[in-house]
Amino acid sequence: MKTIVILGSTGSIGTNTLDIVERFPDKFRVAGLTAHSNDEKLEDQIRLFKPSVVALSDTTAAARLRRRCAGLSVEILAGEEGLMQVASMPEAELVISAIVGGAGLLPTLAAIRSRKHIALANKEPMVMAGKLMQDEARRYGVRIFPVDSEHSAIFQSLEGHRLEDVRRLILTASGGALWTIGREELPDVTPERALQHPNWKMGTKITIDSATLMNKGLEVVEARWLFDIPESQIEVMIHRESIIHSLVEYQDRSMIAQLGLPDMRTPISYAMQYPERLSMDLPSLDLTEIGQLTFCKPDHDRFPCLGLGYESLRIGGTMPATLNAANEVAVEAFLNGGIRFTNIAEIIRSTMDDHNPKDVETLEDALEADRWAREKAESLVVALAR
Ligand code: NAD
Ligand code: MG
């Protein structure tokens, strides 16, 4: 029996994780849950999974939840402090990190520093402070298991092989909702249109990141730190069908890949129960039914965000944290109708151009760059909205 905590339990990854817990009640026990402000959904989860402690980062929502759960034996905490407390609760062995954005950095680090193994979906903290997170994981003797489907595929394709024999990591990308849209139409794309992802049903932020290809830019940075491989050995290939989840090429030119239907429960379950594979009652991949798989190169002209991801890694230091923060601000502004789709890349570009990068030696270095970049990007949003 493994005792787990889920950070971001009301989201897409969080609910998929709880679906796995429901299927294997003899393997997992939920000790703690956290969310941002969805007290209704968290109440349902409390009644079903009976955690001993939960936290909402929104204090008003936490007060509402306390009233809803008056008769239940659950401790309800609030704010960032509350999230950190749940992340580091003594009985938990594994923390599923599934908050969206940089908001997950402090709780995930708190979990690492309390010696919890991590199943990591929340990629943004790895972009902000990947080296620091890996150093801390080593220091506290914990493992970070990838949940992101591409990184899970690479993790699986590396099993039983020597890292020094790796020639390249090849991340696949679906191309997102706008891959077939012409360059001249991109400025007028609405949020509704950009949210129509062909293969995956995910939270809104990552779905927009998929449409700009920034998701792949963030994943290149994530792969660099998860697998300790320089960015020059990480490549990206468009694969519209999302069947091959990623590949590793070895020095003898052998390639090992992991395949499956696009369903996050497969990589989540692998991260939760590694090295055991849970018998998941899901449809099998039938390649004869799919018939063919297609591949092509990314289009940097229409989708400059992928290149910005690489560039941030080449510059290094606080630049990836800057890229991430500017992206978070720009995506939110786009979703709120404040800016155009193509403004997202422009805002990130300008924020990066204005940034004076320094090394990330402490957590504060990453947080300071994050704050600076948010302020800068907000001012660019305001200027564009005028
Ligand atoms: P989501 O928007 O569906 O859920 C986000 C969760 O985080 C919710 O529980 C929400 O309450 C919580 N949250 C949001 N803002 C918060 C804040 N400021 N403070 C505390 N909690 C907050 O997102 P998602 O699609 O589940 O994605 C979660 C993470 O996993 C992201 O980093 C995403 O890139 C990554 N990921 C998701 C998928 C997927 O299939 N959804 C696949 C790969 C990676
Ligand atoms: Mg992914």
Tab-separated table of C-alpha atoms and ligand atoms in Angstrom:
chain	number	residue	atom	x	y	z
A	1	MET	CA	0.000	0.000	0.000
A	2	LYS	CA	1.490	3.335	-1.097
A	3	THR	CA	0.406	6.556	0.629
A	4	ILE	CA	0.142	9.456	-1.784
A	5	VAL	CA	-0.523	13.189	-1.921
A	6	ILE	CA	-1.878	14.882	-5.044
A	7	LEU	CA	-0.996	18.538	-5.605
A	8	GLY	CA	-3.575	19.883	-8.079
A	9	SER	CA	-6.111	17.083	-7.533
A	10	THR	CA	-9.020	18.877	-9.248
A	11	GLY	CA	-7.210	19.297	-12.571
A	12	SER	CA	-6.894	17.044	-15.591
A	13	ILE	CA	-3.834	15.127	-14.296
A	14	GLY	CA	-5.224	15.156	-10.739
A	15	THR	CA	-8.540	13.555	-11.695
A	16	ASN	CA	-6.804	11.006	-13.943
A	17	THR	CA	-4.595	10.109	-10.973
A	18	LEU	CA	-7.649	9.619	-8.751
A	19	ASP	CA	-9.181	7.422	-11.458
A	20	ILE	CA	-6.145	5.126	-11.059
A	21	VAL	CA	-6.476	5.198	-7.249
A	22	GLU	CA	-10.131	4.128	-7.627
A	23	ARG	CA	-9.088	1.195	-9.817
A	24	PHE	CA	-6.440	0.019	-7.303
A	25	PRO	CA	-7.812	0.636	-3.795
A	26	ASP	CA	-5.462	-2.007	-2.358
A	27	LYS	CA	-2.368	-0.291	-3.803
A	28	PHE	CA	-2.883	3.411	-3.060
A	29	ARG	CA	-4.168	5.442	-0.144
A	30	VAL	CA	-4.771	9.184	-0.524
A	31	ALA	CA	-3.430	11.097	2.483
A	32	GLY	CA	-3.630	14.649	1.153
A	33	LEU	CA	-5.069	16.697	-1.710
A	34	THR	CA	-4.621	20.304	-2.823
A	35	ALA	CA	-6.303	22.595	-5.347
A	36	HIS	CA	-6.575	26.279	-6.135
A	37	SER	CA	-10.208	27.346	-5.625
A	38	ASN	CA	-12.575	24.565	-6.705
A	39	ASP	CA	-14.065	23.764	-3.291
A	40	GLU	CA	-17.029	21.860	-4.766
A	41	LYS	CA	-14.889	19.359	-6.622
A	42	LEU	CA	-12.489	19.033	-3.700
A	43	GLU	CA	-15.433	18.295	-1.388
A	44	ASP	CA	-16.499	15.415	-3.687
A	45	GLN	CA	-12.943	14.090	-3.643
A	46	ILE	CA	-12.765	14.342	0.174
A	47	ARG	CA	-15.978	12.306	0.522
A	48	LEU	CA	-14.737	9.658	-1.900
A	49	PHE	CA	-11.047	9.312	-0.984
A	50	LYS	CA	-11.062	10.392	2.688
A	51	PRO	CA	-7.721	12.245	2.895
A	52	SER	CA	-6.731	13.392	6.384
A	53	VAL	CA	-5.647	16.844	5.208
A	54	VAL	CA	-6.364	19.083	2.198
A	55	ALA	CA	-5.469	22.638	1.191
A	56	LEU	CA	-6.867	25.283	-1.127
A	57	SER	CA	-4.529	28.107	-2.119
A	58	ASP	CA	-7.517	30.478	-2.328
A	59	THR	CA	-8.372	31.347	1.281
A	60	THR	CA	-11.994	32.349	0.542
A	61	ALA	CA	-12.589	28.993	-1.145
A	62	ALA	CA	-10.965	27.263	1.848
A	63	ALA	CA	-13.444	28.987	4.181
A	64	ARG	CA	-16.308	27.751	1.982
A	65	LEU	CA	-14.868	24.227	2.051
A	66	ARG	CA	-14.693	24.284	5.869
A	67	ARG	CA	-18.443	24.990	5.991
A	68	ARG	CA	-19.200	22.245	3.451
A	69	CYS	CA	-17.127	19.656	5.310
A	70	ALA	CA	-18.145	20.628	8.851
A	71	GLY	CA	-19.068	17.058	9.880
A	72	LEU	CA	-16.110	15.316	8.238
A	73	SER	CA	-12.801	14.350	9.830
A	74	VAL	CA	-10.507	16.270	7.499
A	75	GLU	CA	-8.142	19.094	8.278
A	76	ILE	CA	-8.566	21.992	5.831
A	77	LEU	CA	-5.613	24.319	5.297
A	78	ALA	CA	-5.332	27.466	3.193
A	79	GLY	CA	-2.829	29.472	1.184
A	80	GLU	CA	0.641	28.619	-0.077
A	81	GLU	CA	1.692	27.679	3.473
A	82	GLY	CA	-1.167	25.139	3.568
A	83	LEU	CA	-0.119	23.619	0.245
A	84	MET	CA	3.472	23.233	1.465
A	85	GLN	CA	2.218	21.543	4.638
A	86	VAL	CA	0.197	18.978	2.662
A	87	ALA	CA	3.148	18.444	0.293
A	88	SER	CA	5.408	17.556	3.219
A	89	MET	CA	2.979	15.598	5.438
A	90	PRO	CA	4.860	12.825	7.251
A	91	GLU	CA	2.832	9.765	6.159
A	92	ALA	CA	3.108	10.399	2.384
A	93	GLU	CA	5.664	8.430	0.345
A	94	LEU	CA	4.862	9.740	-3.129
A	95	VAL	CA	3.670	13.186	-4.183
A	96	ILE	CA	1.930	13.614	-7.534
A	97	SER	CA	2.966	17.106	-8.631
A	98	ALA	CA	0.109	18.257	-10.902
A	99	ILE	CA	-0.389	21.957	-10.233
A	100	VAL	CA	-0.245	24.071	-13.390
A	101	GLY	CA	2.503	26.688	-13.734
A	102	GLY	CA	5.201	28.135	-11.514
A	103	ALA	CA	2.771	27.980	-8.569
A	104	GLY	CA	3.862	24.357	-8.197
A	105	LEU	CA	7.541	25.154	-7.560
A	106	LEU	CA	7.457	25.755	-3.789
A	107	PRO	CA	5.093	22.876	-2.912
A	108	THR	CA	7.046	20.435	-5.112
A	109	LEU	CA	10.347	21.528	-3.552
A	110	ALA	CA	8.791	21.180	-0.089
A	111	ALA	CA	7.870	17.586	-0.977
A	112	ILE	CA	11.414	16.829	-2.187
A	113	ARG	CA	12.903	18.336	0.970
A	114	SER	CA	10.593	16.124	3.053
A	115	ARG	CA	12.028	13.093	1.246
A	116	LYS	CA	8.954	12.245	-0.857
A	117	HIS	CA	9.396	10.637	-4.246
A	118	ILE	CA	7.804	12.779	-6.950
A	119	ALA	CA	5.606	11.842	-9.907
A	120	LEU	CA	6.133	15.019	-11.897
A	121	ALA	CA	3.493	16.335	-14.304
A	122	ASN	CA	4.024	20.005	-13.399
A	123	LYS	CA	6.781	20.856	-15.902
A	124	GLU	CA	7.044	24.605	-15.265
A	125	PRO	CA	9.095	24.280	-12.015
A	126	MET	CA	11.635	22.147	-13.942
A	127	VAL	CA	11.894	24.980	-16.464
A	128	MET	CA	12.308	27.610	-13.729
A	129	ALA	CA	14.797	25.739	-11.577
A	130	GLY	CA	15.542	22.313	-13.063
A	131	LYS	CA	19.126	22.020	-11.879
A	132	LEU	CA	18.219	23.095	-8.374
A	133	MET	CA	15.338	20.598	-8.203
A	134	GLN	CA	17.582	17.751	-9.371
A	135	ASP	CA	20.330	18.753	-6.925
A	136	GLU	CA	17.797	18.775	-4.090
A	137	ALA	CA	16.373	15.405	-5.174
A	138	ARG	CA	19.871	13.909	-5.040
A	139	ARG	CA	20.585	15.561	-1.701
A	140	TYR	CA	17.414	14.176	-0.119
A	141	GLY	CA	17.660	10.779	-1.837
A	142	VAL	CA	14.365	10.980	-3.722
A	143	ARG	CA	13.474	10.123	-7.298
A	144	ILE	CA	11.563	12.290	-9.743
A	145	PHE	CA	9.483	10.083	-12.053
A	146	PRO	CA	8.243	11.782	-15.228
A	147	VAL	CA	4.486	11.883	-15.893
A	148	ASP	CA	4.629	14.005	-19.051
A	149	SER	CA	3.954	11.434	-21.801
A	150	GLU	CA	7.086	12.284	-23.838
A	151	HIS	CA	9.361	12.101	-20.806
A	152	SER	CA	7.721	8.912	-19.611
A	153	ALA	CA	8.394	7.458	-23.087
A	154	ILE	CA	12.055	8.483	-22.894
A	155	PHE	CA	12.340	7.194	-19.326
A	156	GLN	CA	10.933	3.842	-20.498
A	157	SER	CA	13.177	3.790	-23.590
A	158	LEU	CA	16.242	4.396	-21.386
A	159	GLU	CA	15.463	1.514	-19.029
A	160	GLY	CA	18.203	-1.120	-19.192
A	161	HIS	CA	20.477	1.116	-21.294
A	162	ARG	CA	23.539	3.212	-20.483
A	163	LEU	CA	23.120	6.995	-20.552
A	164	GLU	CA	26.583	7.354	-22.136
A	165	ASP	CA	25.357	5.325	-25.149
A	166	VAL	CA	22.576	7.830	-25.920
A	167	ARG	CA	23.020	9.838	-29.112
A	168	ARG	CA	19.772	11.848	-29.196
A	169	LEU	CA	16.439	12.179	-27.455
A	170	ILE	CA	13.608	12.795	-29.924
A	171	LEU	CA	10.490	14.346	-28.444
A	172	THR	CA	7.343	13.978	-30.505
A	173	ALA	CA	4.789	16.794	-30.771
A	174	SER	CA	1.222	16.592	-32.055
A	175	GLY	CA	1.488	20.111	-33.471
A	176	GLY	CA	-1.510	21.186	-31.408
A	177	ALA	CA	-4.801	22.719	-32.476
A	178	LEU	CA	-3.439	25.105	-35.121
A	179	TRP	CA	-0.936	23.016	-37.059
A	180	THR	CA	-2.981	23.213	-40.264
A	181	ILE	CA	-3.768	26.947	-39.981
A	182	GLY	CA	-1.972	29.331	-42.342
A	183	ARG	CA	0.421	31.975	-41.048
A	184	GLU	CA	-1.791	34.904	-42.072
A	185	GLU	CA	-4.785	33.503	-40.158
A	186	LEU	CA	-2.919	32.960	-36.875
A	187	PRO	CA	-3.352	36.522	-35.490
A	188	ASP	CA	-7.144	36.141	-35.595
A	189	VAL	CA	-7.372	32.716	-33.970
A	190	THR	CA	-9.807	32.757	-31.013
A	191	PRO	CA	-9.138	31.026	-27.681
A	192	GLU	CA	-12.013	28.603	-28.471
A	193	ARG	CA	-10.285	27.572	-31.695
A	194	ALA	CA	-6.849	27.270	-30.091
A	195	LEU	CA	-8.330	25.040	-27.357
A	196	GLN	CA	-9.453	22.357	-29.847
A	197	HIS	CA	-6.587	19.915	-29.329
A	198	PRO	CA	-6.738	16.980	-31.764
A	199	ASN	CA	-5.632	14.175	-29.389
A	200	TRP	CA	-5.512	15.138	-25.723
A	201	LYS	CA	-8.064	16.555	-23.290
A	202	MET	CA	-6.018	18.692	-20.876
A	203	GLY	CA	-6.136	21.879	-18.812
A	204	THR	CA	-6.483	25.169	-20.731
A	205	LYS	CA	-2.934	26.465	-20.149
A	206	ILE	CA	-1.158	23.401	-21.548
A	207	THR	CA	-3.650	23.236	-24.436
A	208	ILE	CA	-2.710	26.778	-25.501
A	209	ASP	CA	0.970	25.884	-24.976
A	210	SER	CA	0.415	22.975	-27.384
A	211	ALA	CA	-1.108	25.332	-29.969
A	212	THR	CA	1.899	27.717	-29.798
A	213	LEU	CA	4.375	24.783	-29.539
A	214	MET	CA	5.643	26.398	-26.321
A	215	ASN	CA	4.641	23.152	-24.633
A	216	LYS	CA	7.406	21.448	-26.636
A	217	GLY	CA	9.812	24.287	-25.807
A	218	LEU	CA	9.102	23.741	-22.098
A	219	GLU	CA	9.484	19.988	-22.593
A	220	VAL	CA	12.939	20.393	-24.158
A	221	VAL	CA	14.033	22.215	-20.990
A	222	GLU	CA	12.286	19.595	-18.843
A	223	ALA	CA	14.110	16.780	-20.702
A	224	ARG	CA	17.454	18.549	-20.312
A	225	TRP	CA	17.162	18.406	-16.508
A	226	LEU	CA	15.233	15.158	-16.086
A	227	PHE	CA	17.752	13.151	-18.118
A	228	ASP	CA	20.850	15.344	-17.698
A	229	ILE	CA	21.346	15.639	-21.473
A	230	PRO	CA	22.567	18.823	-23.222
A	231	GLU	CA	20.039	20.636	-25.411
A	232	SER	CA	22.152	19.947	-28.523
A	233	GLN	CA	21.165	16.265	-28.157
A	234	ILE	CA	17.426	16.911	-27.841
A	235	GLU	CA	15.318	17.092	-30.992
A	236	VAL	CA	11.652	17.605	-31.745
A	237	MET	CA	9.594	15.918	-34.444
A	238	ILE	CA	5.962	16.566	-35.366
A	239	HIS	CA	3.885	13.407	-35.179
A	240	ARG	CA	0.228	14.328	-35.548
A	241	GLU	CA	-1.253	11.064	-34.280
A	242	SER	CA	0.386	11.090	-30.786
A	243	ILE	CA	0.966	7.320	-30.887
A	244	ILE	CA	4.775	7.270	-30.616
A	245	HIS	CA	5.253	9.228	-27.420
A	246	SER	CA	9.019	9.825	-27.932
A	247	LEU	CA	12.224	8.050	-28.963
A	248	VAL	CA	15.833	7.552	-27.910
A	249	GLU	CA	18.573	7.065	-30.467
A	250	TYR	CA	21.691	5.175	-29.315
A	251	GLN	CA	25.246	5.396	-30.638
A	252	ASP	CA	24.761	2.272	-32.804
A	253	ARG	CA	21.819	4.160	-34.470
A	254	SER	CA	19.250	1.907	-32.873
A	255	MET	CA	16.121	3.758	-31.867
A	256	ILE	CA	13.903	2.711	-28.983
A	257	ALA	CA	10.442	4.219	-28.702
A	258	GLN	CA	7.356	3.851	-26.530
A	259	LEU	CA	3.939	3.657	-28.161
A	260	GLY	CA	0.374	3.771	-26.928
A	261	LEU	CA	-2.992	5.407	-27.412
A	262	PRO	CA	-3.020	8.961	-26.040
A	263	ASP	CA	-4.250	8.390	-22.477
A	264	MET	CA	-2.399	10.037	-19.577
A	265	ARG	CA	-3.403	7.242	-17.214
A	266	THR	CA	-0.670	5.049	-18.744
A	267	PRO	CA	2.290	7.363	-17.935
A	268	ILE	CA	0.709	8.432	-14.614
A	269	SER	CA	0.331	4.806	-13.489
A	270	TYR	CA	3.927	4.004	-14.499
A	271	ALA	CA	5.232	6.922	-12.428
A	272	MET	CA	3.040	5.889	-9.485
A	273	GLN	CA	4.035	2.226	-9.353
A	274	TYR	CA	7.479	2.081	-11.045
A	275	PRO	CA	8.943	-0.406	-11.858
A	276	GLU	CA	5.715	-2.438	-11.628
A	277	ARG	CA	3.138	-2.029	-14.410
A	278	LEU	CA	-0.463	-1.809	-13.288
A	279	SER	CA	-2.954	-3.843	-15.262
A	280	MET	CA	-4.967	-0.974	-16.729
A	281	ASP	CA	-8.338	-1.863	-18.217
A	282	LEU	CA	-7.979	0.488	-21.211
A	283	PRO	CA	-8.382	-0.034	-24.982
A	284	SER	CA	-5.294	-1.554	-26.652
A	285	LEU	CA	-3.427	0.223	-29.406
A	286	ASP	CA	-4.312	-1.498	-32.702
A	287	LEU	CA	-1.751	-0.320	-35.257
A	288	THR	CA	-3.567	-2.114	-38.105
A	289	GLU	CA	-6.603	0.025	-37.368
A	290	ILE	CA	-4.508	3.217	-37.391
A	291	GLY	CA	-2.817	2.112	-40.635
A	292	GLN	CA	-0.195	4.817	-40.897
A	293	LEU	CA	1.781	7.202	-38.759
A	294	THR	CA	3.114	10.489	-40.095
A	295	PHE	CA	6.149	12.606	-39.214
A	296	CYS	CA	7.540	15.983	-40.225
A	297	LYS	CA	9.808	18.784	-39.009
A	298	PRO	CA	8.516	21.588	-36.753
A	299	ASP	CA	7.657	24.903	-38.456
A	300	HIS	CA	9.661	27.571	-36.594
A	301	ASP	CA	8.304	30.316	-38.802
A	302	ARG	CA	4.652	29.906	-37.777
A	303	PHE	CA	5.454	28.650	-34.274
A	304	PRO	CA	8.487	30.539	-32.897
A	305	CYS	CA	7.913	29.475	-29.266
A	306	LEU	CA	9.715	26.147	-29.677
A	307	GLY	CA	12.862	27.986	-30.787
A	308	LEU	CA	12.537	30.360	-27.829
A	309	GLY	CA	12.582	27.325	-25.521
A	310	TYR	CA	15.866	26.137	-27.056
A	311	GLU	CA	17.294	29.648	-26.958
A	312	SER	CA	16.482	30.027	-23.256
A	313	LEU	CA	18.414	26.821	-22.534
A	314	ARG	CA	21.415	27.904	-24.606
A	315	ILE	CA	21.556	31.218	-22.710
A	316	GLY	CA	20.908	29.357	-19.459
A	317	GLY	CA	20.761	30.703	-15.904
A	318	THR	CA	17.530	32.586	-15.205
A	319	MET	CA	16.491	32.772	-18.899
A	320	PRO	CA	14.246	29.653	-18.883
A	321	ALA	CA	12.459	30.995	-15.763
A	322	THR	CA	11.958	34.282	-17.624
A	323	LEU	CA	10.567	32.488	-20.673
A	324	ASN	CA	8.195	30.495	-18.483
A	325	ALA	CA	6.866	33.484	-16.548
A	326	ALA	CA	6.321	35.598	-19.672
A	327	ASN	CA	4.524	32.673	-21.270
A	328	GLU	CA	2.212	32.206	-18.280
A	329	VAL	CA	1.249	35.889	-18.341
A	330	ALA	CA	0.774	35.947	-22.130
A	331	VAL	CA	-1.313	32.743	-22.232
A	332	GLU	CA	-3.624	34.038	-19.529
A	333	ALA	CA	-4.029	37.350	-21.366
A	334	PHE	CA	-4.835	35.484	-24.587
A	335	LEU	CA	-7.410	33.288	-22.820
A	336	ASN	CA	-9.039	36.432	-21.368
A	337	GLY	CA	-9.277	38.013	-24.803
A	338	GLY	CA	-6.702	40.699	-23.947
A	339	ILE	CA	-4.172	39.920	-26.703
A	340	ARG	CA	-3.920	38.110	-30.040
A	341	PHE	CA	-2.593	34.576	-30.474
A	342	THR	CA	0.586	35.794	-32.190
A	343	ASN	CA	1.222	38.321	-29.390
A	344	ILE	CA	2.091	35.402	-27.077
A	345	ALA	CA	5.413	34.717	-28.822
A	346	GLU	CA	6.097	38.458	-29.230
A	347	ILE	CA	5.664	39.114	-25.502
A	348	ILE	CA	7.998	36.249	-24.591
A	349	ARG	CA	10.569	37.421	-27.159
A	350	SER	CA	10.568	41.015	-25.827
A	351	THR	CA	10.714	39.884	-22.196
A	352	MET	CA	13.692	37.643	-22.947
A	353	ASP	CA	15.409	40.435	-24.902
A	354	ASP	CA	15.155	42.756	-21.897
A	355	HIS	CA	16.351	40.206	-19.357
A	356	ASN	CA	19.835	40.231	-17.868
A	357	PRO	CA	20.338	36.552	-17.099
A	358	LYS	CA	22.288	35.384	-14.062
A	359	ASP	CA	23.064	31.941	-12.664
A	360	VAL	CA	20.393	30.152	-10.652
A	361	GLU	CA	22.365	29.423	-7.500
A	362	THR	CA	19.490	29.696	-5.057
A	363	LEU	CA	15.731	29.358	-5.221
A	364	GLU	CA	15.493	33.122	-4.762
A	365	ASP	CA	17.403	33.653	-8.049
A	366	ALA	CA	14.685	31.749	-9.941
A	367	LEU	CA	11.832	33.418	-8.037
A	368	GLU	CA	13.302	36.876	-8.591
A	369	ALA	CA	13.578	36.273	-12.368
A	370	ASP	CA	10.000	34.934	-12.326
A	371	ARG	CA	8.704	38.076	-10.581
A	372	TRP	CA	10.651	40.397	-12.866
A	373	ALA	CA	9.443	38.638	-16.028
A	374	ARG	CA	5.798	38.622	-14.901
A	375	GLU	CA	5.906	42.353	-14.302
A	376	LYS	CA	7.604	42.998	-17.627
A	377	ALA	CA	5.173	40.764	-19.544
A	378	GLU	CA	2.165	42.344	-17.785
A	379	SER	CA	3.316	45.774	-18.943
A	380	LEU	CA	3.601	44.475	-22.525
A	381	VAL	CA	0.067	43.032	-22.280
A	382	VAL	CA	-1.272	46.392	-21.078
A	383	ALA	CA	0.515	48.217	-23.911
A	384	LEU	CA	-0.940	45.809	-26.496
A	385	ALA	CA	-4.457	46.036	-25.056
A	386	ARG	CA	-4.482	49.812	-25.572
B	1	NAD	P1	-5.412	21.828	-14.930
B	1	NAD	O1	-5.590	23.267	-15.195
B	1	NAD	O2	-6.429	20.884	-15.431
B	1	NAD	O3	-5.285	21.592	-13.343
B	1	NAD	C1	-4.415	22.360	-12.574
B	1	NAD	C2	-4.532	22.009	-11.101
B	1	NAD	O4	-3.681	22.910	-10.378
B	1	NAD	C3	-5.937	22.191	-10.523
B	1	NAD	O5	-6.156	21.248	-9.506
B	1	NAD	C4	-5.882	23.603	-9.925
B	1	NAD	O6	-6.778	23.755	-8.825
B	1	NAD	C5	-4.448	23.687	-9.453
B	1	NAD	N1	-3.939	25.066	-9.501
B	1	NAD	C6	-4.046	25.948	-10.526
B	1	NAD	N2	-3.461	27.122	-10.210
B	1	NAD	C7	-2.970	26.986	-8.968
B	1	NAD	C8	-2.291	27.862	-8.075
B	1	NAD	N3	-1.990	29.126	-8.425
B	1	NAD	N4	-1.938	27.393	-6.866
B	1	NAD	C9	-2.239	26.126	-6.505
B	1	NAD	N5	-2.891	25.254	-7.291
B	1	NAD	C10	-3.258	25.665	-8.518
B	1	NAD	O7	-3.966	21.439	-15.479
B	1	NAD	P2	-3.473	20.028	-16.027
B	1	NAD	O8	-3.795	19.917	-17.472
B	1	NAD	O9	-3.883	18.933	-15.111
B	1	NAD	O10	-1.889	20.220	-15.951
B	1	NAD	C11	-1.174	20.178	-14.731
B	1	NAD	C12	0.321	20.149	-15.020
B	1	NAD	O11	0.638	18.924	-15.694
B	1	NAD	C13	0.802	21.270	-15.954
B	1	NAD	O12	2.067	21.686	-15.582
B	1	NAD	C14	0.841	20.594	-17.322
B	1	NAD	O13	1.791	21.183	-18.171
B	1	NAD	C15	1.249	19.175	-16.945
B	1	NAD	N6	0.818	18.152	-17.912
B	1	NAD	C16	-0.505	17.951	-18.129
B	1	NAD	C17	-0.927	16.990	-19.045
B	1	NAD	C18	-2.396	16.695	-19.272
B	1	NAD	O14	-2.730	15.744	-19.956
B	1	NAD	N7	-3.310	17.469	-18.719
B	1	NAD	C19	0.025	16.237	-19.747
B	1	NAD	C20	1.377	16.474	-19.494
B	1	NAD	C21	1.762	17.429	-18.577
B	2	MG	MG	3.836	16.277	-22.961
